[in-house]
PDB file of C-alpha atoms in Angstrom:
ATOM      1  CA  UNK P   1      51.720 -50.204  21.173  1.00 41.00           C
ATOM      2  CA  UNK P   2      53.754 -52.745  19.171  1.00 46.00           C
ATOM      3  CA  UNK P   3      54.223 -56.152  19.625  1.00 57.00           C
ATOM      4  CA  UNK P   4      57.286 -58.080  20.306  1.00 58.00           C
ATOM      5  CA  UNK P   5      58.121 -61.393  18.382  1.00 65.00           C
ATOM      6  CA  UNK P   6      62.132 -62.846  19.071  1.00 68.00           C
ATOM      7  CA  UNK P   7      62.258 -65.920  16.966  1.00 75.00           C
ATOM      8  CA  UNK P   8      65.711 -67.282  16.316  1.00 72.00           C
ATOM      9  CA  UNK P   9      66.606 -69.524  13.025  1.00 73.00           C
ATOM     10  CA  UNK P  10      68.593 -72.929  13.666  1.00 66.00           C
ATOM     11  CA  UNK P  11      70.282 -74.337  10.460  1.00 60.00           C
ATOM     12  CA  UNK P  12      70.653 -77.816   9.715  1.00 60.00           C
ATOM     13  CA  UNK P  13      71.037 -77.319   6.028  1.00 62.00           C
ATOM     14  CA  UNK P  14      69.586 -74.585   3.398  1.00 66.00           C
ATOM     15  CA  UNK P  15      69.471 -71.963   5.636  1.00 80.00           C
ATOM     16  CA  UNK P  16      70.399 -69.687   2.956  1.00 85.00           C
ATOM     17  CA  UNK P  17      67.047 -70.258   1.096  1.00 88.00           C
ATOM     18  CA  UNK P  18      64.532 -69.389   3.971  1.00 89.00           C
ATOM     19  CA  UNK P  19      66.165 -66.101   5.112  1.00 89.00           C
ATOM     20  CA  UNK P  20      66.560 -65.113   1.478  1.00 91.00           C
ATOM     21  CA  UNK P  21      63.054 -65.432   1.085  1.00 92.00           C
ATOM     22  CA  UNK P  22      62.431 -63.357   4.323  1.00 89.00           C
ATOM     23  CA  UNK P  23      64.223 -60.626   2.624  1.00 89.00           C
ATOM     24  CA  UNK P  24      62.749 -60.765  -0.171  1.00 93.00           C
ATOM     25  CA  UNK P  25      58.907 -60.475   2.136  1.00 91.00           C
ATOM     26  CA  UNK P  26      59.876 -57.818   3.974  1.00 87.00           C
ATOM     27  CA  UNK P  27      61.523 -55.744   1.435  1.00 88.00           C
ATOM     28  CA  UNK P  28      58.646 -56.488  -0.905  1.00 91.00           C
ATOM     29  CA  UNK P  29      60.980 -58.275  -3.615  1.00 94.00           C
ATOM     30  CA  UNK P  30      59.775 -59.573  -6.615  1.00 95.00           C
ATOM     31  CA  UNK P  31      60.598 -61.967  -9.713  1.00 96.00           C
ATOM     32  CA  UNK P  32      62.579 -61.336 -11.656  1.00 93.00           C
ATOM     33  CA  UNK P  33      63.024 -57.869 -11.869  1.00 91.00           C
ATOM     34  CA  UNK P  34      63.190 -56.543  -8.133  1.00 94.00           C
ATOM     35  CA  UNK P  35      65.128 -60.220  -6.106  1.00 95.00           C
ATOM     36  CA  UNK P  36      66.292 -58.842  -3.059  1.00 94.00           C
ATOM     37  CA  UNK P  37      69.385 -61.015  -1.965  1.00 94.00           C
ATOM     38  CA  UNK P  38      70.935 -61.230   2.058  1.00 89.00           C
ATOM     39  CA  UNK P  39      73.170 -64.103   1.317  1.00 88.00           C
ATOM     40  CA  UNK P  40      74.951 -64.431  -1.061  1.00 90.00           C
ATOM     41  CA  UNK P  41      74.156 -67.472  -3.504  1.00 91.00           C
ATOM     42  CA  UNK P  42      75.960 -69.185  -6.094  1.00 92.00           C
ATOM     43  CA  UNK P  43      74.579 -67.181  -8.877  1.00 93.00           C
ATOM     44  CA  UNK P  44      73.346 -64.383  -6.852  1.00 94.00           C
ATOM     45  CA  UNK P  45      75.361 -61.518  -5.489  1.00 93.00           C
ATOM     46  CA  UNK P  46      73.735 -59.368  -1.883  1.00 91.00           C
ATOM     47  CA  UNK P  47      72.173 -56.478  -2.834  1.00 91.00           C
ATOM     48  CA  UNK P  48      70.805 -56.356   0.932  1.00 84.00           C
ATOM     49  CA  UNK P  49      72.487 -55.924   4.524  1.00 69.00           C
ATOM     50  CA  UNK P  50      71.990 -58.380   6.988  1.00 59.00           C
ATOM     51  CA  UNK P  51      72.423 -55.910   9.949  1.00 50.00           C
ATOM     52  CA  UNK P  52      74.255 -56.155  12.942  1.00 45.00           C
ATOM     53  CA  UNK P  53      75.950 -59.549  14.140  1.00 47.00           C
ATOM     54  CA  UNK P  54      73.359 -61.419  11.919  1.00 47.00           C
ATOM     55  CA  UNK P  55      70.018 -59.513  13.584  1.00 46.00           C
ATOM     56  CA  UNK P  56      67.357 -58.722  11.269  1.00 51.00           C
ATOM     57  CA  UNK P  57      64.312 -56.254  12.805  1.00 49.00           C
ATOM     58  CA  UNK P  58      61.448 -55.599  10.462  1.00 56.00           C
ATOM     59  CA  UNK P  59      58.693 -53.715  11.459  1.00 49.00           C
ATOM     60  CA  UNK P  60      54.780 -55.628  10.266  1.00 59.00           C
ATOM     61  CA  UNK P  61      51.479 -54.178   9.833  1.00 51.00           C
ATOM     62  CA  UNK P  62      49.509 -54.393  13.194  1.00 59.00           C
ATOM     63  CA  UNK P  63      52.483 -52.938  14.873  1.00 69.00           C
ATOM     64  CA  UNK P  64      54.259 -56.678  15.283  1.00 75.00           C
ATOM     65  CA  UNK P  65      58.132 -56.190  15.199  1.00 76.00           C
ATOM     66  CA  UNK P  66      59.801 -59.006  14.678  1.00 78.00           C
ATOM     67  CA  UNK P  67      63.293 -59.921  15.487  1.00 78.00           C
ATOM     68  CA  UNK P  68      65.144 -63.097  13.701  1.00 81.00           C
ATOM     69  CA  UNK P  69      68.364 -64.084  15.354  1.00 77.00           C
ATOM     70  CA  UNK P  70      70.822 -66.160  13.269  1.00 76.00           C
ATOM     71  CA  UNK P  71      72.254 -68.765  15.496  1.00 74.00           C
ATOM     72  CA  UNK P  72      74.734 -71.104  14.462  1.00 71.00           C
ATOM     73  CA  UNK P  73      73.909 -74.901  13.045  1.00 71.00           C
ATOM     74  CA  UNK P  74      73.652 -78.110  14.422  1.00 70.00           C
ATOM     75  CA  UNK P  75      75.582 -81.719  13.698  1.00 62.00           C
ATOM     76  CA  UNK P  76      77.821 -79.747  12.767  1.00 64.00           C
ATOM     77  CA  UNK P  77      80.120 -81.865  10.455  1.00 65.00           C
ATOM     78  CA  UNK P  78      82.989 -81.181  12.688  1.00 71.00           C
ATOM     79  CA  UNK P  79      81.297 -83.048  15.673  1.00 69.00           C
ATOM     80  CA  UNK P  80      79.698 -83.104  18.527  1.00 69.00           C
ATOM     81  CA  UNK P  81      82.613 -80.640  20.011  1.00 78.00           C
ATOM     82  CA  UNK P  82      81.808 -77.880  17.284  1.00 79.00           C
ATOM     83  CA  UNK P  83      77.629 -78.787  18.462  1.00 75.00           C
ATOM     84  CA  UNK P  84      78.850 -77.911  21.832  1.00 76.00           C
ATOM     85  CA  UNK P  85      80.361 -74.493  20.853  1.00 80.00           C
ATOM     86  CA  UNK P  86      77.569 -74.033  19.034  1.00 78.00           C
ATOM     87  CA  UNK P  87      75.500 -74.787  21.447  1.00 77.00           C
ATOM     88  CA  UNK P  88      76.788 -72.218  23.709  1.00 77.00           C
ATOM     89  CA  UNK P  89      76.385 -69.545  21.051  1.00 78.00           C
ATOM     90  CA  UNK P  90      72.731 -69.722  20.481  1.00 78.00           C
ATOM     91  CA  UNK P  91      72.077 -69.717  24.427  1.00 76.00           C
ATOM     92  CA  UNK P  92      74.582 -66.700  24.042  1.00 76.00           C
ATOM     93  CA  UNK P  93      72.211 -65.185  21.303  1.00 74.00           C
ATOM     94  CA  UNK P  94      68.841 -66.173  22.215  1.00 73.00           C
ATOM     95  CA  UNK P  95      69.224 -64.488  25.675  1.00 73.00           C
ATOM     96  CA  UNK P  96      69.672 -60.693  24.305  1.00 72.00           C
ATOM     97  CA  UNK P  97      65.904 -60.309  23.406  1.00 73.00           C
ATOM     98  CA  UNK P  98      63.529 -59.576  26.371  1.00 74.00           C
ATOM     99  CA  UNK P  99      61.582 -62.902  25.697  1.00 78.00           C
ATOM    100  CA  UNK P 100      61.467 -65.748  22.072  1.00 80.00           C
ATOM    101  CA  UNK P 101      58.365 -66.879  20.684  1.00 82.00           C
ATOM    102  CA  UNK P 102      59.579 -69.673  18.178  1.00 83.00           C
ATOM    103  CA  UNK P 103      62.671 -71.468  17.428  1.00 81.00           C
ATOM    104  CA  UNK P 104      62.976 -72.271  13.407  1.00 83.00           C
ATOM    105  CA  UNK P 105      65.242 -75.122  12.303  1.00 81.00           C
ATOM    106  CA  UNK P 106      65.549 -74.873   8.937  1.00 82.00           C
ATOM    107  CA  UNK P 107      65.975 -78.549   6.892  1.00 77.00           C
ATOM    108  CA  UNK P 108      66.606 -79.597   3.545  1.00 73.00           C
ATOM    109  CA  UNK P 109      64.449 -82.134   1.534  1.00 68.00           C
ATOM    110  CA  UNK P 110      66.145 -85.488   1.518  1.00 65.00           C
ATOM    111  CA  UNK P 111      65.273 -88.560   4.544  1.00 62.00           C
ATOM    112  CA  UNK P 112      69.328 -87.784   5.398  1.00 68.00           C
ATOM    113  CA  UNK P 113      68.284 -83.998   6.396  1.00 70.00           C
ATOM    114  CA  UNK P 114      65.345 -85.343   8.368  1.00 71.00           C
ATOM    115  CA  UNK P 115      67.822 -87.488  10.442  1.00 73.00           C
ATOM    116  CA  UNK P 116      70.329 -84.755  10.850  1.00 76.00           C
ATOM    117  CA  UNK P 117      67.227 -82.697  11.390  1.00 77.00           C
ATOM    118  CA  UNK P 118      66.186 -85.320  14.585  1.00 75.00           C
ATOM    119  CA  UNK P 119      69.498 -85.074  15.698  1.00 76.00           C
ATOM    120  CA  UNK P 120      69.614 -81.388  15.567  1.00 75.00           C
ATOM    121  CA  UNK P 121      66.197 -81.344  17.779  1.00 75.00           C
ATOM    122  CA  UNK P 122      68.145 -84.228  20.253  1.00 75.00           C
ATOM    123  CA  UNK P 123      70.431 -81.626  21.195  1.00 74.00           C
ATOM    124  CA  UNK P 124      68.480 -78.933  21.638  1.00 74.00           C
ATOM    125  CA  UNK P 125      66.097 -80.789  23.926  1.00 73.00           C
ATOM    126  CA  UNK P 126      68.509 -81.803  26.188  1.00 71.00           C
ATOM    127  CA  UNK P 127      70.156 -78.027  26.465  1.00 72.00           C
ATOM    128  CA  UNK P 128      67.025 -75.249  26.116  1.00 73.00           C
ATOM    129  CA  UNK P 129      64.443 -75.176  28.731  1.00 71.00           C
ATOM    130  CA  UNK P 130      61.124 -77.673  27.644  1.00 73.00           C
ATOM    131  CA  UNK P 131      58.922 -74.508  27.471  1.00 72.00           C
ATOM    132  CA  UNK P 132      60.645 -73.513  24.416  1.00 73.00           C
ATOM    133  CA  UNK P 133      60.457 -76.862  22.293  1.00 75.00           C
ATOM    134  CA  UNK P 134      56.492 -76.134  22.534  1.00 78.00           C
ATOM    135  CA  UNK P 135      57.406 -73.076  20.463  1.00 84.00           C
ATOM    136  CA  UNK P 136      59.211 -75.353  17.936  1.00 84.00           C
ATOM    137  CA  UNK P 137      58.985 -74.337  13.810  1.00 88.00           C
ATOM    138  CA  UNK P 138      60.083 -76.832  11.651  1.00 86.00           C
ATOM    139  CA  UNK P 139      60.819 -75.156   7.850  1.00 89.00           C
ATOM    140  CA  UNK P 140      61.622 -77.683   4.707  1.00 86.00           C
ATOM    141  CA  UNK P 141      63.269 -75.650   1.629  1.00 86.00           C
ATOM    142  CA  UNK P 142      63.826 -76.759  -1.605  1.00 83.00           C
ATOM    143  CA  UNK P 143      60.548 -78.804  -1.600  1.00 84.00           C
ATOM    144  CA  UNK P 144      56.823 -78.544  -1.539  1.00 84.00           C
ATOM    145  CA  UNK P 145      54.684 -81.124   0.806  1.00 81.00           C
ATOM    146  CA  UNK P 146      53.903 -83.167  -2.239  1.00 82.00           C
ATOM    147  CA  UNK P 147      57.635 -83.682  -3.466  1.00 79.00           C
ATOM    148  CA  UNK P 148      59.435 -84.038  -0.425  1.00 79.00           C
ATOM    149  CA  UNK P 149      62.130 -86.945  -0.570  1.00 75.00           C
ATOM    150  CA  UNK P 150      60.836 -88.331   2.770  1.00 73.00           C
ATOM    151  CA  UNK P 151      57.868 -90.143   4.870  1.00 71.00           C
ATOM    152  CA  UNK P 152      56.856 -87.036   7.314  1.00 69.00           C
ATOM    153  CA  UNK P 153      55.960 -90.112   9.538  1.00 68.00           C
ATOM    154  CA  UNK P 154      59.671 -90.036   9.801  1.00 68.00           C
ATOM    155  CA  UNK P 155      59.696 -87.053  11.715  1.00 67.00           C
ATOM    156  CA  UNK P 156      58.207 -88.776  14.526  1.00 64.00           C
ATOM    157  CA  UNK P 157      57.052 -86.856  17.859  1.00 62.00           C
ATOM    158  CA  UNK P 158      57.875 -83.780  15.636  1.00 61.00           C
ATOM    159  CA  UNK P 159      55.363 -83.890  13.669  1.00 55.00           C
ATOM    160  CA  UNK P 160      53.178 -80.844  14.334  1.00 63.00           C
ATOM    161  CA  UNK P 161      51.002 -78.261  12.923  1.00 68.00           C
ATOM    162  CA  UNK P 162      54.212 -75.717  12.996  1.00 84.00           C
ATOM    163  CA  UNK P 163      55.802 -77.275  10.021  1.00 88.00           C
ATOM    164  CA  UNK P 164      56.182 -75.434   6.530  1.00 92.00           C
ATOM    165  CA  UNK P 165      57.236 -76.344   3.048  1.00 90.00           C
ATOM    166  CA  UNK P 166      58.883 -73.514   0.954  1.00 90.00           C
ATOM    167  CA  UNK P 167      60.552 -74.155  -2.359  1.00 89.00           C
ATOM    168  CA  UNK P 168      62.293 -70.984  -4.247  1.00 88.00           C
ATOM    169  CA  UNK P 169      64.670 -71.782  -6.658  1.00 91.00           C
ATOM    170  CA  UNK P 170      65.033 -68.813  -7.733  1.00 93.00           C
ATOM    171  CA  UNK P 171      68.166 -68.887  -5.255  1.00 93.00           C
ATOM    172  CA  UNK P 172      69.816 -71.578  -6.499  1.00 90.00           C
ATOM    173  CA  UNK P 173      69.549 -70.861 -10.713  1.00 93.00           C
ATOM    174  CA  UNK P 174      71.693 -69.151 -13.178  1.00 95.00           C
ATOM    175  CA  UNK P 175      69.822 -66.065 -13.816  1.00 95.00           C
ATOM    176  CA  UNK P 176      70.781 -66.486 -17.516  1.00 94.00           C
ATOM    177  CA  UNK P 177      68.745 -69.628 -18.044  1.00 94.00           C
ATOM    178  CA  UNK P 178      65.781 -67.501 -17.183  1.00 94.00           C
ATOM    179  CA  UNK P 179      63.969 -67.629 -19.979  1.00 93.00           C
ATOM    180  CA  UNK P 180      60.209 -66.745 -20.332  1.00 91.00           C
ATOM    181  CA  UNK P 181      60.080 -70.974 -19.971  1.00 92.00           C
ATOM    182  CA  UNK P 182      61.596 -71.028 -17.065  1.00 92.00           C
ATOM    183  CA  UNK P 183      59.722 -67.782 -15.244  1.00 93.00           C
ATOM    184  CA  UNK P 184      56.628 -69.525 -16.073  1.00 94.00           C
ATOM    185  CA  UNK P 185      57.255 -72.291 -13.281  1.00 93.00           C
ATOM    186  CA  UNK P 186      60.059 -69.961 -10.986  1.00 96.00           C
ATOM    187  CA  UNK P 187      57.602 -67.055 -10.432  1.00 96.00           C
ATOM    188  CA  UNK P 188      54.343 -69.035  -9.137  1.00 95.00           C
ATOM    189  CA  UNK P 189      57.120 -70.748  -6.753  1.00 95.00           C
ATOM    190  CA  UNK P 190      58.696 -67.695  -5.193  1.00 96.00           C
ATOM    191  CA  UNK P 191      54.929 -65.792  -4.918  1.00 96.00           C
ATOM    192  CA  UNK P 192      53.931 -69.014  -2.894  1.00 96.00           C
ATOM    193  CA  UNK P 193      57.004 -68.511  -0.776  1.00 95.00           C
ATOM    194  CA  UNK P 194      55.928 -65.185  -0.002  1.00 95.00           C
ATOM    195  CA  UNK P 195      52.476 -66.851   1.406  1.00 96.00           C
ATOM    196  CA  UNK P 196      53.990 -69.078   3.003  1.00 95.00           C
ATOM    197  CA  UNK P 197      56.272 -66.657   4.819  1.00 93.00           C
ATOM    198  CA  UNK P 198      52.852 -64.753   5.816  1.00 92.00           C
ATOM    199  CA  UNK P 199      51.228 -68.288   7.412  1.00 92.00           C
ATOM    200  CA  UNK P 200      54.780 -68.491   9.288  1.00 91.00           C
ATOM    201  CA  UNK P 201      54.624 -65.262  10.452  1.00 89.00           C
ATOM    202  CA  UNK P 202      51.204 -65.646  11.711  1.00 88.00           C
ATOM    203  CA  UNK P 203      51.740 -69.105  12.800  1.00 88.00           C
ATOM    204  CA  UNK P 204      54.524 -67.256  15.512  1.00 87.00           C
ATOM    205  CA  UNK P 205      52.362 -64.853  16.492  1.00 85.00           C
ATOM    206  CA  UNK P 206      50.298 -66.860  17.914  1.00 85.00           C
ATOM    207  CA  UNK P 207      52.811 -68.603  19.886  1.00 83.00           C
ATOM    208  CA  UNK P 208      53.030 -67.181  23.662  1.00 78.00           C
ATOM    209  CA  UNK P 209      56.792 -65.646  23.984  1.00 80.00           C
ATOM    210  CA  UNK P 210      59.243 -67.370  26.298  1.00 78.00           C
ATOM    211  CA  UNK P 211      61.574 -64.956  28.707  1.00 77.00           C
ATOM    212  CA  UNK P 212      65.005 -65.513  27.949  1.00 75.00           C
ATOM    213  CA  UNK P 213      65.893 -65.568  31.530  1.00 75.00           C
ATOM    214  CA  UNK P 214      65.540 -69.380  31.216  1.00 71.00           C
ATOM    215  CA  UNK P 215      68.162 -69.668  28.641  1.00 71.00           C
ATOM    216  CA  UNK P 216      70.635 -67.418  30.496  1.00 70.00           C
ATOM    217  CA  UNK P 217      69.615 -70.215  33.300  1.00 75.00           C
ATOM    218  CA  UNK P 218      70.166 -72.973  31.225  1.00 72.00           C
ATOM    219  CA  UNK P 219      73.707 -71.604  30.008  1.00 67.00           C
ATOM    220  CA  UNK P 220      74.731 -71.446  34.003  1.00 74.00           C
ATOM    221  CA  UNK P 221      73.274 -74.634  34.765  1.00 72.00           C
ATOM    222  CA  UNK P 222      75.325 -76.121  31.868  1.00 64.00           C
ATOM    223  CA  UNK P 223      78.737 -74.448  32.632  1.00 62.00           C
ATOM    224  CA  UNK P 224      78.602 -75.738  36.402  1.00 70.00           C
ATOM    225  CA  UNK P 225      78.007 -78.872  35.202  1.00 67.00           C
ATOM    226  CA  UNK P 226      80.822 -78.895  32.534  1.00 64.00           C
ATOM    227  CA  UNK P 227      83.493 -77.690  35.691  1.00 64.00           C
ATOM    228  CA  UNK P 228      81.931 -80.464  37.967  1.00 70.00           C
ATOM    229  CA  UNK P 229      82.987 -83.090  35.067  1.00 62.00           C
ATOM    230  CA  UNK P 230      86.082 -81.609  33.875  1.00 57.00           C
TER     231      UNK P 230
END
């Protein structure tokens, strides 16, 4: 019998770089010769479908399925109007799967993406049920825990054991400037992303799932509130 792991992905910034890398586990990519590419970079065109409405299902060894939903940011540069909309749509999303085992944010590097980061984690607390922010995965791109721009102190009462470092940049460079130089540091980096993907992985498996019912819950709660106000 297989297992069932929902997890939906929360961008704050980068978001590009961690479900690149994703792709790139489950559909065995390597570098250079065999990058597998969902989104679209700068230098790199998709060679890979992201599925329907943004869902990604990828069968794991030990019968584990796992199911990534792609929900929209938050502090949103728009405002906190476009957080609200936003808002709305993950509830909308995160309620389709029987039951979620982890929420990912996924942050950038610099102290300013650990405040938009806090803010991001603000919002959600006051509009997902508690259970879920137990389930909480923080994931840094573009950096490694020992060249991070920022104190992880800074995180405050996030700080847990569910945080991960992942730095690929073999998203964000010119293909053409990579020389046998440059392959020497750029292929250690994405084969550490790969383990770092499995510790994820196995870092949500262990988490006990969530039904969804309390999101679809939440969502009511929060649109008879918004008529009582309006």
């Amino acid at each position: 019998m297989s297992t069932w792991a929902g997890t939906s992905i929360v961008r704050v910034t980068s978001k590009s770089t961690f479900i690149n890398t994703l792709t790139n586990y489950f559909k065995n990519g390597s570098f250079p010769d065999k990058i597998k590419v969902s989104i679209e970079t700068k230098y790199l065109k998709s060679t890979e479908g992201l599925g329907r409405k943004g869902h990604r299902v990828r069968p794991m060894n030990g019968g584990v399925n796992y199911e990534f939903i792609d929900s929209p940011g938050l502090s949103d540069t728009r405002g906190g109007q476009q957080d609200e909309i936003n808002m709305t749509k993950i509830l909308d999303a995160v309620s389709n799967p029987p039951s979620l085992c982890a929420i990912i944010i996924i942050s950038g590097k610099d102290s300013r993406n650990v405040l938009t980061l806090r803010n991001a984690v603000t919002r959600l607390q006051g509009s997902i049920p508690d259970v879920v922010l137990q389930n909480l995965v923080i994931v840094f791109t573009k950096c490694r825990a020992d060249n991070r721009n920022f104190d992880q102190k800074s995180l405050g009462n996030l700080q847990t054991k569910s945080i991960f470092y992942m730095e690929n940049s073999a998203f964000s460079t010119d293909p053409a400037n990579w020389t046998k130089g440059a392959t020497t540091f750029l292929k250690p980096e994405f084969n550490q992303s790969m383990h770092t993907v499995e510790k994820l992985l196995g870092n949500i498996q262990k988490k006990a799932g969530v039904a969804t019912q309390a999101f679809a819950d939440m969502k009511s709660m929060r649109f008879k509130i918004k008529q009582t106000v309006s």
